């Protein structure tokens, strides 16, 4: 046995180049498996440790809950704890400011205490706590604890705003991301004084008892069933998915994703290690025949190959484990920084990514993958006979031999060499191509996760948007309703003229909206009010593409004078159906017109109740000013100047809000960055592992042809032609890899894109081929190939022609 071990070590040392490549491949495989499993383990631990702080420590909520509903919930043992909160008042402001209260249980569940920079939660009736920007909207530029602030508020749309004085008792963390919605906390005492008992409606936050059979997969059904038993509409039930994902069993899908990623890594590793070993075995067939001739058994031949592989694995696995731990730690730190973005410094509980059982499992998987890769080379080595081995010439068992030609050049010589080792060439190209397929597939998803597309969903044109802010049924302030705003529309021609006068403005676009009262078949008002958006051809076709509405065309809808519903999810709940005819009284602020359109389709999400085409709007002949959106474009170098001018222009304006494309783009980038980088990093490492296969093939080819190169150069082949031949081999391998990865990766990637979009993954719009990502992959492979060819050529030329011609 010791002789076999020594022989295996001698073979490893003799084939130093192949051994180094195998060790690197095994080390990278270990690194990748350790990094993926360690990062996954760390994420699970970190999310489990911080889920309550990040997402709240409650299972779900019931909305629009009465006091009787709360009492009924308290009688059910399934609820282990119940917290109560309410968003009960709106504040008179250009932005959406609301007042809320939470009882002590709800505050513990949401960990709102961690959001306080200073001060405490309101306890006295006149106390208030909020982020500084909330108070700035009320005219307090530098809010401090103890300051008095006047808040004009109302609790429903039938009431008028009434000023109330509060004392600031707490300041919450301020985000850097600009939002239109902000909330301030008040005491339960003030809520009870402000809202009559009969009118009180709550949000119930709850945790379920351990006796309840609930998992992440059945959470919604369980919560809806409990809601019905407590007299709560099941549509008002919502699960705290982010918390439950880590509190409960993550479900089969999460487990399958982790298993598939690790299985993919092992698969590519097995292919690479197998190819490198197989080339080495073929090169040493005659040596194995000599061993057979002196009495080596089949088992001993297999043992030689097996021990070679295990010896190399023992060298490659140890450095791969700590490197993988370092990568997983870096990934976890990156994730923590991403979560902390936006000005909210969340102090997350640190966790370790090191798990001894997991490291043992990773090492076992790597050794298992090496064993899988060795099975066929072991079988080849053990099955060869001594006589056949002594007579063996590699090309005789190959796919072909080199054929003579009248004239030789670098291209024909290179192609002849690859053809004479066709099986090895095809195997290398296929293994590299398959590893790159993973990159191409993910690029079809991640490359189409477009932050710019997400930002354009919010600001559809230009760099800035000025938008109408309106209500439909404000009884106390009817001037806030759309019909009244249209009578004195602030987005009028005078405003547009002043926008055009701002230096740097290059384009101004508008979009219209109409106020609609629904009527029944007999012409009687139903009380339902809607805003009907007017879409021009460009906006209409973009919406159809993004929401993938089949068979809906602008010209056909215009010819019918039809209407589309704005949010398909609520179509049936609000009493509409596709194909039905409905009756509306449309108002533009000057006159009413009857309109009886057919509902032809529904969008996934429009941002308005319904939509008509611009042609239909023009045929109706409205003369009022119905602008609801103004989009402003400008030169990039004038962004700050135009922003300041627009802010001055809209400052203090009623019923209008301003947003910018750059603001929405920053928000979108934050949401996509955390997903893209780790996924692409895994793909690049897998591709690099596969590159080891090409390196081994080219190195082996050069070593076995060293004598041939010497003879060719002796009869006139120049160094430049030698360099060109080696570069051409690498180019052929790279081109073959590209073809395989595109042929398999594009259809699989498109299928993944379709799946992700149908499940409403963020940032996915119209499919585009991921040109930049694929180009990066091919450039990456091409650069590695060029460097490899240069190094190999340089090494060959270091030896003299005599040494090369005498080489065996």
mmCIF file of C-alpha atoms in Angstrom, residues 612-780:
data_model
loop_
_atom_site.group_PDB
_atom_site.id
_atom_site.type_symbol
_atom_site.label_atom_id
_atom_site.label_comp_id
_atom_site.label_asym_id
_atom_site.label_seq_id
_atom_site.Cartn_x
_atom_site.Cartn_y
_atom_site.Cartn_z
ATOM 1 C CA UNK A 612 -59.043 56.045 -21.885
ATOM 2 C CA UNK A 613 -56.985 56.890 -24.964
ATOM 3 C CA UNK A 614 -56.093 60.422 -25.998
ATOM 4 C CA UNK A 615 -58.078 60.028 -29.221
ATOM 5 C CA UNK A 616 -61.214 59.172 -27.223
ATOM 6 C CA UNK A 617 -60.621 62.191 -24.990
ATOM 7 C CA UNK A 618 -60.222 64.498 -27.995
ATOM 8 C CA UNK A 619 -63.441 63.201 -29.583
ATOM 9 C CA UNK A 620 -65.365 63.959 -26.406
ATOM 10 C CA UNK A 621 -64.422 67.600 -26.943
ATOM 11 C CA UNK A 622 -63.576 68.768 -23.411
ATOM 12 C CA UNK A 623 -62.359 72.351 -23.144
ATOM 13 C CA UNK A 624 -61.263 72.496 -19.473
ATOM 14 C CA UNK A 625 -57.722 72.260 -18.104
ATOM 15 C CA UNK A 626 -57.416 68.629 -17.032
ATOM 16 C CA UNK A 627 -53.666 68.234 -16.553
ATOM 17 C CA UNK A 628 -52.761 65.880 -13.694
ATOM 18 C CA UNK A 629 -49.074 65.378 -14.488
ATOM 19 C CA UNK A 630 -46.395 67.662 -15.872
ATOM 20 C CA UNK A 631 -43.043 66.116 -16.783
ATOM 21 C CA UNK A 632 -40.045 68.382 -17.237
ATOM 22 C CA UNK A 633 -36.804 67.458 -18.971
ATOM 23 C CA UNK A 634 -33.562 69.411 -18.957
ATOM 24 C CA UNK A 635 -29.870 69.199 -19.693
ATOM 25 C CA UNK A 636 -27.996 67.039 -17.177
ATOM 26 C CA UNK A 637 -25.655 69.820 -16.203
ATOM 27 C CA UNK A 638 -28.694 71.986 -15.373
ATOM 28 C CA UNK A 639 -30.368 69.465 -13.021
ATOM 29 C CA UNK A 640 -29.651 71.327 -9.801
ATOM 30 C CA UNK A 641 -30.562 74.709 -11.264
ATOM 31 C CA UNK A 642 -33.863 73.445 -12.702
ATOM 32 C CA UNK A 643 -34.680 71.592 -9.471
ATOM 33 C CA UNK A 644 -34.243 74.753 -7.401
ATOM 34 C CA UNK A 645 -36.340 76.784 -9.844
ATOM 35 C CA UNK A 646 -39.154 74.204 -9.819
ATOM 36 C CA UNK A 647 -39.104 74.029 -6.034
ATOM 37 C CA UNK A 648 -39.485 77.817 -5.876
ATOM 38 C CA UNK A 649 -42.251 77.637 -8.450
ATOM 39 C CA UNK A 650 -44.226 74.960 -6.599
ATOM 40 C CA UNK A 651 -43.396 76.023 -3.046
ATOM 41 C CA UNK A 652 -46.608 76.702 -1.188
ATOM 42 C CA UNK A 653 -48.737 75.582 -4.108
ATOM 43 C CA UNK A 654 -51.912 73.763 -3.117
ATOM 44 C CA UNK A 655 -52.780 70.312 -4.431
ATOM 45 C CA UNK A 656 -49.435 69.728 -6.152
ATOM 46 C CA UNK A 657 -46.395 67.606 -5.290
ATOM 47 C CA UNK A 658 -43.026 67.378 -6.993
ATOM 48 C CA UNK A 659 -40.752 64.378 -7.491
ATOM 49 C CA UNK A 660 -37.599 63.701 -9.489
ATOM 50 C CA UNK A 661 -36.305 60.848 -11.578
ATOM 51 C CA UNK A 662 -32.960 60.918 -9.758
ATOM 52 C CA UNK A 663 -34.677 60.474 -6.382
ATOM 53 C CA UNK A 664 -36.621 57.448 -7.625
ATOM 54 C CA UNK A 665 -33.492 56.068 -9.307
ATOM 55 C CA UNK A 666 -31.557 56.120 -6.030
ATOM 56 C CA UNK A 667 -34.365 54.264 -4.283
ATOM 57 C CA UNK A 668 -34.474 51.672 -7.094
ATOM 58 C CA UNK A 669 -30.691 51.159 -7.088
ATOM 59 C CA UNK A 670 -30.741 50.382 -3.378
ATOM 60 C CA UNK A 671 -33.366 47.694 -3.874
ATOM 61 C CA UNK A 672 -31.517 45.908 -6.726
ATOM 62 C CA UNK A 673 -27.887 46.221 -5.649
ATOM 63 C CA UNK A 674 -28.069 43.688 -2.831
ATOM 64 C CA UNK A 675 -29.325 40.988 -5.249
ATOM 65 C CA UNK A 676 -27.052 41.464 -8.245
ATOM 66 C CA UNK A 677 -23.512 41.535 -6.855
ATOM 67 C CA UNK A 678 -23.496 38.216 -4.912
ATOM 68 C CA UNK A 679 -25.191 36.329 -7.766
ATOM 69 C CA UNK A 680 -22.750 37.602 -10.394
ATOM 70 C CA UNK A 681 -19.790 36.880 -8.108
ATOM 71 C CA UNK A 682 -20.820 33.221 -7.822
ATOM 72 C CA UNK A 683 -21.150 32.979 -11.618
ATOM 73 C CA UNK A 684 -17.711 34.504 -12.237
ATOM 74 C CA UNK A 685 -16.035 32.081 -9.803
ATOM 75 C CA UNK A 686 -17.783 29.108 -11.449
ATOM 76 C CA UNK A 687 -16.609 30.365 -14.843
ATOM 77 C CA UNK A 688 -13.053 30.730 -13.533
ATOM 78 C CA UNK A 689 -13.118 27.168 -12.212
ATOM 79 C CA UNK A 690 -14.183 25.993 -15.653
ATOM 80 C CA UNK A 691 -11.391 28.060 -17.216
ATOM 81 C CA UNK A 692 -8.958 25.746 -15.439
ATOM 82 C CA UNK A 693 -10.206 23.052 -17.795
ATOM 83 C CA UNK A 694 -9.217 25.033 -20.885
ATOM 84 C CA UNK A 695 -5.877 25.878 -19.300
ATOM 85 C CA UNK A 696 -5.153 22.195 -18.687
ATOM 86 C CA UNK A 697 -6.157 21.234 -22.225
ATOM 87 C CA UNK A 698 -3.902 23.848 -23.811
ATOM 88 C CA UNK A 699 -0.984 23.119 -21.472
ATOM 89 C CA UNK A 700 -1.231 19.371 -22.123
ATOM 90 C CA UNK A 701 -1.459 20.011 -25.860
ATOM 91 C CA UNK A 702 1.684 22.139 -25.808
ATOM 92 C CA UNK A 703 3.656 19.705 -23.662
ATOM 93 C CA UNK A 704 2.795 16.767 -25.921
ATOM 94 C CA UNK A 705 3.588 18.825 -29.038
ATOM 95 C CA UNK A 706 6.781 20.405 -27.758
ATOM 96 C CA UNK A 707 8.865 18.221 -30.086
ATOM 97 C CA UNK A 708 6.548 19.034 -32.979
ATOM 98 C CA UNK A 709 6.907 22.784 -32.365
ATOM 99 C CA UNK A 710 10.686 22.353 -32.273
ATOM 100 C CA UNK A 711 10.749 20.559 -35.634
ATOM 101 C CA UNK A 712 8.402 23.125 -37.227
ATOM 102 C CA UNK A 713 10.515 26.027 -36.006
ATOM 103 C CA UNK A 714 13.635 24.249 -37.233
ATOM 104 C CA UNK A 715 12.204 24.207 -40.775
ATOM 105 C CA UNK A 716 11.098 27.831 -40.724
ATOM 106 C CA UNK A 717 8.134 28.419 -38.396
ATOM 107 C CA UNK A 718 8.605 31.826 -36.776
ATOM 108 C CA UNK A 719 7.956 32.786 -33.161
ATOM 109 C CA UNK A 720 5.126 35.012 -34.367
ATOM 110 C CA UNK A 721 3.465 32.055 -36.114
ATOM 111 C CA UNK A 722 3.864 29.968 -32.959
ATOM 112 C CA UNK A 723 2.213 32.717 -30.895
ATOM 113 C CA UNK A 724 -0.568 32.972 -33.460
ATOM 114 C CA UNK A 725 -1.171 29.214 -33.399
ATOM 115 C CA UNK A 726 -1.546 29.155 -29.627
ATOM 116 C CA UNK A 727 -3.773 32.254 -29.644
ATOM 117 C CA UNK A 728 -5.936 30.660 -32.340
ATOM 118 C CA UNK A 729 -6.422 27.522 -30.231
ATOM 119 C CA UNK A 730 -7.561 29.663 -27.324
ATOM 120 C CA UNK A 731 -9.879 31.679 -29.569
ATOM 121 C CA UNK A 732 -11.508 28.487 -30.859
ATOM 122 C CA UNK A 733 -12.065 27.266 -27.297
ATOM 123 C CA UNK A 734 -13.503 30.657 -26.317
ATOM 124 C CA UNK A 735 -15.739 30.851 -29.408
ATOM 125 C CA UNK A 736 -17.028 27.325 -28.796
ATOM 126 C CA UNK A 737 -17.732 28.228 -25.175
ATOM 127 C CA UNK A 738 -19.673 31.290 -26.308
ATOM 128 C CA UNK A 739 -21.791 29.285 -28.756
ATOM 129 C CA UNK A 740 -22.656 26.586 -26.199
ATOM 130 C CA UNK A 741 -23.474 29.081 -23.445
ATOM 131 C CA UNK A 742 -25.686 31.173 -25.735
ATOM 132 C CA UNK A 743 -27.439 28.191 -27.332
ATOM 133 C CA UNK A 744 -28.439 26.757 -23.957
ATOM 134 C CA UNK A 745 -28.463 29.901 -21.827
ATOM 135 C CA UNK A 746 -30.726 32.174 -23.879
ATOM 136 C CA UNK A 747 -33.860 29.956 -23.923
ATOM 137 C CA UNK A 748 -33.361 28.932 -20.283
ATOM 138 C CA UNK A 749 -32.695 32.535 -19.281
ATOM 139 C CA UNK A 750 -35.768 33.803 -21.081
ATOM 140 C CA UNK A 751 -37.870 31.153 -19.340
ATOM 141 C CA UNK A 752 -36.485 32.341 -15.983
ATOM 142 C CA UNK A 753 -37.281 35.960 -16.916
ATOM 143 C CA UNK A 754 -40.852 35.026 -17.818
ATOM 144 C CA UNK A 755 -41.276 33.177 -14.529
ATOM 145 C CA UNK A 756 -39.899 36.070 -12.470
ATOM 146 C CA UNK A 757 -42.009 38.654 -14.249
ATOM 147 C CA UNK A 758 -45.204 36.604 -13.917
ATOM 148 C CA UNK A 759 -44.505 36.479 -10.169
ATOM 149 C CA UNK A 760 -44.052 40.285 -10.059
ATOM 150 C CA UNK A 761 -40.335 40.375 -9.274
ATOM 151 C CA UNK A 762 -39.180 43.985 -8.922
ATOM 152 C CA UNK A 763 -37.658 45.906 -11.813
ATOM 153 C CA UNK A 764 -38.670 43.616 -14.683
ATOM 154 C CA UNK A 765 -40.184 45.315 -17.695
ATOM 155 C CA UNK A 766 -39.821 44.476 -21.372
ATOM 156 C CA UNK A 767 -37.309 41.696 -22.018
ATOM 157 C CA UNK A 768 -34.003 42.733 -23.507
ATOM 158 C CA UNK A 769 -31.050 40.550 -24.295
ATOM 159 C CA UNK A 770 -28.430 41.071 -21.527
ATOM 160 C CA UNK A 771 -25.800 42.305 -23.969
ATOM 161 C CA UNK A 772 -23.557 44.029 -21.406
ATOM 162 C CA UNK A 773 -23.462 41.056 -19.049
ATOM 163 C CA UNK A 774 -22.766 38.532 -21.825
ATOM 164 C CA UNK A 775 -20.133 40.824 -23.355
ATOM 165 C CA UNK A 776 -18.421 41.076 -19.972
ATOM 166 C CA UNK A 777 -18.395 37.278 -19.692
ATOM 167 C CA UNK A 778 -16.841 36.783 -23.116
ATOM 168 C CA UNK A 779 -14.303 39.564 -22.599
ATOM 169 C CA UNK A 780 -13.404 37.990 -19.239
#
